[in-house]
Every structure is written in structure tokens, then in C-alpha cells.
mmCIF file of C-alpha atoms in Angstrom:
data_model
loop_
_atom_site.group_PDB
_atom_site.id
_atom_site.type_symbol
_atom_site.label_atom_id
_atom_site.label_comp_id
_atom_site.label_asym_id
_atom_site.label_seq_id
_atom_site.Cartn_x
_atom_site.Cartn_y
_atom_site.Cartn_z
ATOM 1 C CA UNK E 1 6.847 -17.337 13.157
ATOM 2 C CA UNK E 2 5.398 -17.489 9.587
ATOM 3 C CA UNK E 3 2.780 -14.906 8.836
ATOM 4 C CA UNK E 4 0.499 -16.629 6.272
ATOM 5 C CA UNK E 5 -1.721 -13.750 5.792
ATOM 6 C CA UNK E 6 1.173 -11.394 5.014
ATOM 7 C CA UNK E 7 2.557 -14.213 2.534
ATOM 8 C CA UNK E 8 -0.952 -14.439 0.878
ATOM 9 C CA UNK E 9 -1.176 -10.588 0.635
ATOM 10 C CA UNK E 10 2.194 -10.787 -1.136
ATOM 11 C CA UNK E 11 0.982 -13.309 -3.518
ATOM 12 C CA UNK E 12 -2.142 -11.433 -4.304
ATOM 13 C CA UNK E 13 -0.039 -8.225 -5.020
ATOM 14 C CA UNK E 14 2.618 -10.143 -7.091
ATOM 15 C CA UNK E 15 -0.189 -11.568 -9.110
ATOM 16 C CA UNK E 16 -1.905 -8.424 -9.762
ATOM 17 C CA UNK E 17 -5.275 -9.554 -8.390
ATOM 18 C CA UNK E 18 -4.916 -7.016 -5.587
ATOM 19 C CA UNK E 19 -4.361 -3.755 -7.614
ATOM 20 C CA UNK E 20 -5.069 -0.302 -6.577
ATOM 21 C CA UNK E 21 -4.789 1.644 -9.697
ATOM 22 C CA UNK E 22 -8.277 1.019 -10.560
ATOM 23 C CA UNK E 23 -9.776 2.779 -7.532
ATOM 24 C CA UNK E 24 -11.909 5.900 -8.138
ATOM 25 C CA UNK E 25 -9.675 9.028 -8.735
ATOM 26 C CA UNK E 26 -6.430 7.055 -8.604
ATOM 27 C CA UNK E 27 -5.176 8.458 -11.782
ATOM 28 C CA UNK E 28 -5.549 11.994 -10.839
ATOM 29 C CA UNK E 29 -4.282 11.570 -7.417
ATOM 30 C CA UNK E 30 -1.199 10.008 -9.090
ATOM 31 C CA UNK E 31 -0.892 12.994 -11.420
ATOM 32 C CA UNK E 32 -1.076 15.497 -8.480
ATOM 33 C CA UNK E 33 1.291 13.350 -6.446
ATOM 34 C CA UNK E 34 3.887 13.366 -9.192
ATOM 35 C CA UNK E 35 3.760 17.011 -9.471
ATOM 36 C CA UNK E 36 4.297 17.363 -5.725
ATOM 37 C CA UNK E 37 7.267 14.911 -5.878
ATOM 38 C CA UNK E 38 8.838 16.848 -8.867
ATOM 39 C CA UNK E 39 8.492 20.126 -6.702
ATOM 40 C CA UNK E 40 9.970 18.478 -3.552
ATOM 41 C CA UNK E 41 12.893 17.071 -5.793
ATOM 42 C CA UNK E 42 13.625 20.478 -7.109
ATOM 43 C CA UNK E 43 13.635 22.222 -3.990
ATOM 44 C CA UNK E 44 14.975 19.801 -1.410
ATOM 45 C CA UNK E 45 16.702 17.225 -3.476
ATOM 46 C CA UNK E 46 16.637 13.595 -4.724
ATOM 47 C CA UNK E 47 18.025 12.159 -1.286
ATOM 48 C CA UNK E 48 15.281 13.813 0.687
ATOM 49 C CA UNK E 49 12.481 12.603 -1.976
ATOM 50 C CA UNK E 50 13.866 9.126 -1.720
ATOM 51 C CA UNK E 51 13.619 9.141 1.986
ATOM 52 C CA UNK E 52 10.188 10.455 1.890
ATOM 53 C CA UNK E 53 8.996 7.911 -0.780
ATOM 54 C CA UNK E 54 10.493 5.126 1.339
ATOM 55 C CA UNK E 55 8.486 6.291 4.260
ATOM 56 C CA UNK E 56 5.246 6.773 2.498
ATOM 57 C CA UNK E 57 5.582 3.355 0.782
ATOM 58 C CA UNK E 58 6.427 1.556 4.067
ATOM 59 C CA UNK E 59 3.223 3.353 5.559
ATOM 60 C CA UNK E 60 1.140 2.521 2.666
ATOM 61 C CA UNK E 61 2.206 -1.153 2.687
ATOM 62 C CA UNK E 62 1.486 -1.634 6.285
ATOM 63 C CA UNK E 63 -2.048 0.037 6.130
ATOM 64 C CA UNK E 64 -2.953 -2.252 3.122
ATOM 65 C CA UNK E 65 -1.577 -5.224 4.926
ATOM 66 C CA UNK E 66 -3.805 -4.322 8.050
ATOM 67 C CA UNK E 67 -6.775 -3.926 5.822
ATOM 68 C CA UNK E 68 -6.056 -7.164 4.068
ATOM 69 C CA UNK E 69 -5.798 -8.946 7.521
ATOM 70 C CA UNK E 70 -8.918 -7.425 8.687
ATOM 71 C CA UNK E 71 -10.909 -8.325 5.699
ATOM 72 C CA UNK E 72 -9.703 -11.968 5.669
ATOM 73 C CA UNK E 73 -10.565 -12.204 9.363
ATOM 74 C CA UNK E 74 -14.018 -10.801 8.774
ATOM 75 C CA UNK E 75 -14.755 -12.924 5.817
ATOM 76 C CA UNK E 76 -13.772 -16.228 7.970
ATOM 77 C CA UNK E 77 -16.068 -14.847 10.792
ATOM 78 C CA UNK E 78 -19.025 -14.434 8.426
ATOM 79 C CA UNK E 79 -18.414 -17.857 6.973
ATOM 80 C CA UNK E 80 -18.305 -19.254 10.374
ATOM 81 C CA UNK E 81 -21.484 -17.560 11.772
#
């Protein structure tokens, strides 16, 4: 079955209209996260860091997709009420 909301989410992401880099504190969080990743890489190796990044990325993607779905459905409900 086609997931049209996921396709719409993907289009918004790829077009750059749905960006998370401009969120408050994003730059500082990225700086601190990179410092942590560097430490993890030094202590546990690149393979471990790659697996961790993959898991974090999957989780973040699914959470953002869930929020996108919720927001889309909320907007439709508000328009129909």
C-alpha cells in the first residue's frame, strides 16, 4: 500500500522546505553532538559510531514522520470543523 503522507514528507525534506537546522539551539546542539561523536569514535571505534548514527537517524526519521503525519491530520481536522 502506498503511504502518501510519507511520500509528501520525503518531498518536503528533499525540497528543503522542511528543515530542522533553523530550530532554536540547533547549532549549539550540533556542536556538542559532534564533540560526543568524536569521543565515541576515539574510544569505541568507527564501526560502533556508524551503528549508533544509523540507529539515531532511523529513530529521528520515524519521530519526525510521526509528527508530520499528526500535523497533517490535525490540519485536515481543523479545516473540516
